[in-house]
JSON list of C-alpha atoms in Angstrom, two decimals:
[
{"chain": "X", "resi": 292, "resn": "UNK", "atom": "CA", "xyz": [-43.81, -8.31, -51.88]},
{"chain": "X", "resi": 293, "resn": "UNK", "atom": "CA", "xyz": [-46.69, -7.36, -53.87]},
{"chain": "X", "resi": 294, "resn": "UNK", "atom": "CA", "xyz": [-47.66, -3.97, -55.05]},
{"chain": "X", "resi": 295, "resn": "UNK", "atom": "CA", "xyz": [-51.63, -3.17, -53.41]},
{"chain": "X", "resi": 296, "resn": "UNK", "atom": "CA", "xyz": [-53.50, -0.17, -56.08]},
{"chain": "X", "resi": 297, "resn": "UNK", "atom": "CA", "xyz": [-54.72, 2.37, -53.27]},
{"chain": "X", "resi": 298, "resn": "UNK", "atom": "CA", "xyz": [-57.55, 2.60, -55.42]},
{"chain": "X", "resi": 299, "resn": "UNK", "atom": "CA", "xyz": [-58.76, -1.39, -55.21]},
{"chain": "X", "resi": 300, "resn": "UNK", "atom": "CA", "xyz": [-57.60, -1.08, -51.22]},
{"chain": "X", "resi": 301, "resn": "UNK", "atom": "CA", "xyz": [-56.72, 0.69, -48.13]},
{"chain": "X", "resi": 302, "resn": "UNK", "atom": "CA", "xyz": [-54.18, -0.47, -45.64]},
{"chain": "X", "resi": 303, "resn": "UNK", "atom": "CA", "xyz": [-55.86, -2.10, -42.50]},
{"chain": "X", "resi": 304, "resn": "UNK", "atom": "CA", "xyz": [-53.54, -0.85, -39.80]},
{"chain": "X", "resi": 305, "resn": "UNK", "atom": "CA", "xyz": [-51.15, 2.34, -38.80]},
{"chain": "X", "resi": 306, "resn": "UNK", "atom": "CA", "xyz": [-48.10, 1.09, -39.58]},
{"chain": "X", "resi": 307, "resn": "UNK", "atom": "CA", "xyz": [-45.36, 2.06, -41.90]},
{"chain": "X", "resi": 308, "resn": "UNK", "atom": "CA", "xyz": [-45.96, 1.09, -45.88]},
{"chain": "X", "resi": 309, "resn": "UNK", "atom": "CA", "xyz": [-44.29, 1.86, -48.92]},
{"chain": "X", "resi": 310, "resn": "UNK", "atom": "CA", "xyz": [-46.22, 4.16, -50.87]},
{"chain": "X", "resi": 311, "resn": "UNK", "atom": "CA", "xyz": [-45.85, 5.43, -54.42]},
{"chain": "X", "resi": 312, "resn": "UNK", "atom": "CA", "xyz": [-47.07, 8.72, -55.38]},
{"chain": "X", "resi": 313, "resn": "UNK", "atom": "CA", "xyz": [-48.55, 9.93, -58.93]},
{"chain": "X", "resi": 314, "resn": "UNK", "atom": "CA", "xyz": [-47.09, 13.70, -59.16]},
{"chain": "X", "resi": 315, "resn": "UNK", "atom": "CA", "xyz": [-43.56, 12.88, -57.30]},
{"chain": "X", "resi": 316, "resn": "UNK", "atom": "CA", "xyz": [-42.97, 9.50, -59.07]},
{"chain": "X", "resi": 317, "resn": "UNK", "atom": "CA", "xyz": [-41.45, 8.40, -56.05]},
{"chain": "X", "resi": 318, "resn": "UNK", "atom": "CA", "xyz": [-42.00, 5.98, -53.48]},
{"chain": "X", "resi": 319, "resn": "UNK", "atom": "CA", "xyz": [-41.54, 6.86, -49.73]},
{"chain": "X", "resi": 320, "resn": "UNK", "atom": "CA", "xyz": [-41.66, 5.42, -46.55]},
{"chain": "X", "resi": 321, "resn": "UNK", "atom": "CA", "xyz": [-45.00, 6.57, -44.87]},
{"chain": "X", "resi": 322, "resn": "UNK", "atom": "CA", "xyz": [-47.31, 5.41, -41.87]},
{"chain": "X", "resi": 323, "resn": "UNK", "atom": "CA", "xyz": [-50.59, 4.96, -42.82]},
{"chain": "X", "resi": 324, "resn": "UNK", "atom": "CA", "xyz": [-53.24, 6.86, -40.29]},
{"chain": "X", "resi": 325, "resn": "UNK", "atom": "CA", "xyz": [-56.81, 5.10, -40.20]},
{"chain": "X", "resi": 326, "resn": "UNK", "atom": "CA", "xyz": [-58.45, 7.80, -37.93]},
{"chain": "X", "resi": 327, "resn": "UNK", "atom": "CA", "xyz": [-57.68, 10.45, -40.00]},
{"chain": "X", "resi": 328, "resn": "UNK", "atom": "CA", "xyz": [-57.35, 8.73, -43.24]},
{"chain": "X", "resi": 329, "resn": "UNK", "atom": "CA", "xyz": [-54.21, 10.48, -43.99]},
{"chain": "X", "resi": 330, "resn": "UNK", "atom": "CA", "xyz": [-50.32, 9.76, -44.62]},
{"chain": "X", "resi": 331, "resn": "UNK", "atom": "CA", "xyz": [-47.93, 10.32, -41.50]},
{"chain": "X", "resi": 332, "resn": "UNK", "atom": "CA", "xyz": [-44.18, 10.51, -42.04]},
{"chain": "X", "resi": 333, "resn": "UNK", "atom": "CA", "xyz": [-41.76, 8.17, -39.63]},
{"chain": "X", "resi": 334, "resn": "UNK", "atom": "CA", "xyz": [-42.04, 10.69, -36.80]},
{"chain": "X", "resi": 335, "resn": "UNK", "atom": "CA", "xyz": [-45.48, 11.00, -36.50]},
{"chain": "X", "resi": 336, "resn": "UNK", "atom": "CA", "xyz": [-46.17, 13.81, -38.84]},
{"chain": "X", "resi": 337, "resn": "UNK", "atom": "CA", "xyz": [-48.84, 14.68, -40.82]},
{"chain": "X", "resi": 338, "resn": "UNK", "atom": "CA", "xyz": [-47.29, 14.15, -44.46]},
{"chain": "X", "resi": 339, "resn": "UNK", "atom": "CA", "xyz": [-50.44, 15.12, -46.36]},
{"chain": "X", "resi": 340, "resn": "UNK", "atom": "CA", "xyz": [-51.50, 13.49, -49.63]},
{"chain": "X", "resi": 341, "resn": "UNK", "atom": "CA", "xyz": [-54.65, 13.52, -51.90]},
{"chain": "X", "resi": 342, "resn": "UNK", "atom": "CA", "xyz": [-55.69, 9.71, -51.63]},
{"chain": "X", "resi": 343, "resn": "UNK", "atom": "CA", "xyz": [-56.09, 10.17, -55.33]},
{"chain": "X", "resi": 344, "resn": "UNK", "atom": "CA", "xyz": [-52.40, 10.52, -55.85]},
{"chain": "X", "resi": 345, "resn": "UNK", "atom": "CA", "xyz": [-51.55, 7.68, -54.56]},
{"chain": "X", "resi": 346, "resn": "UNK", "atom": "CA", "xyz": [-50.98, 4.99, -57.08]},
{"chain": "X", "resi": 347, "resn": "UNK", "atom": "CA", "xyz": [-49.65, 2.39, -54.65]},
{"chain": "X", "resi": 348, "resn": "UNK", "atom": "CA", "xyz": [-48.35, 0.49, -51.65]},
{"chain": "X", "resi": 349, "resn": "UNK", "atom": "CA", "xyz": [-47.51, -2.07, -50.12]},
{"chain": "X", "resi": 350, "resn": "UNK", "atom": "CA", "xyz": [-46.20, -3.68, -46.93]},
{"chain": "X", "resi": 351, "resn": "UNK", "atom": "CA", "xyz": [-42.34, -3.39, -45.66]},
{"chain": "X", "resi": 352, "resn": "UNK", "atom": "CA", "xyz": [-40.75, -6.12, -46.03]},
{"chain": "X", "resi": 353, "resn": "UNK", "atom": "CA", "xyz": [-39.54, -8.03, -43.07]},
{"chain": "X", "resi": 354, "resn": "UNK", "atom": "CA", "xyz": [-36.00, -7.49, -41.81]},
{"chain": "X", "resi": 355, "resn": "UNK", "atom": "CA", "xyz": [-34.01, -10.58, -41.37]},
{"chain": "X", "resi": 356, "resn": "UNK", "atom": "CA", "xyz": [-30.69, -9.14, -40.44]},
{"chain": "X", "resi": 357, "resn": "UNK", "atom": "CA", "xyz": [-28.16, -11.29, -38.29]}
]
């Protein structure tokens, strides 16, 4: 699992990323939202975010549970 700079590239598809933030130093579970070009929590939510304070994300990685 590689970390993607927001900067160099976008994700290509609504689905659910980890993203790292510059002003919360955190990294959350967000859906990416092409249309609007904005961050959506799991529920569908706008969870808005300057696209400049995003540092980075990347994919989940797959679950390989039993």
């Amino acid at each position: 699992m590689d970390w993607i700079k927001f900067s160099d590239q976008k994700p290509h598809k609504c689905e659910k990323y980890l993203v790292c933030f510059k002003p919360y130093k955190t990294v959350m579970v967000l859906v990416y939202n092409e249309r609007y070009e904005c961050w959506d929590d799991e529920d569908g939510d706008d969870y808005y975010c300057d696209f400049d304070q995003v540092d980075y994300w990347c994919p989940l990685p797959e679950y390989k549970g039993d």
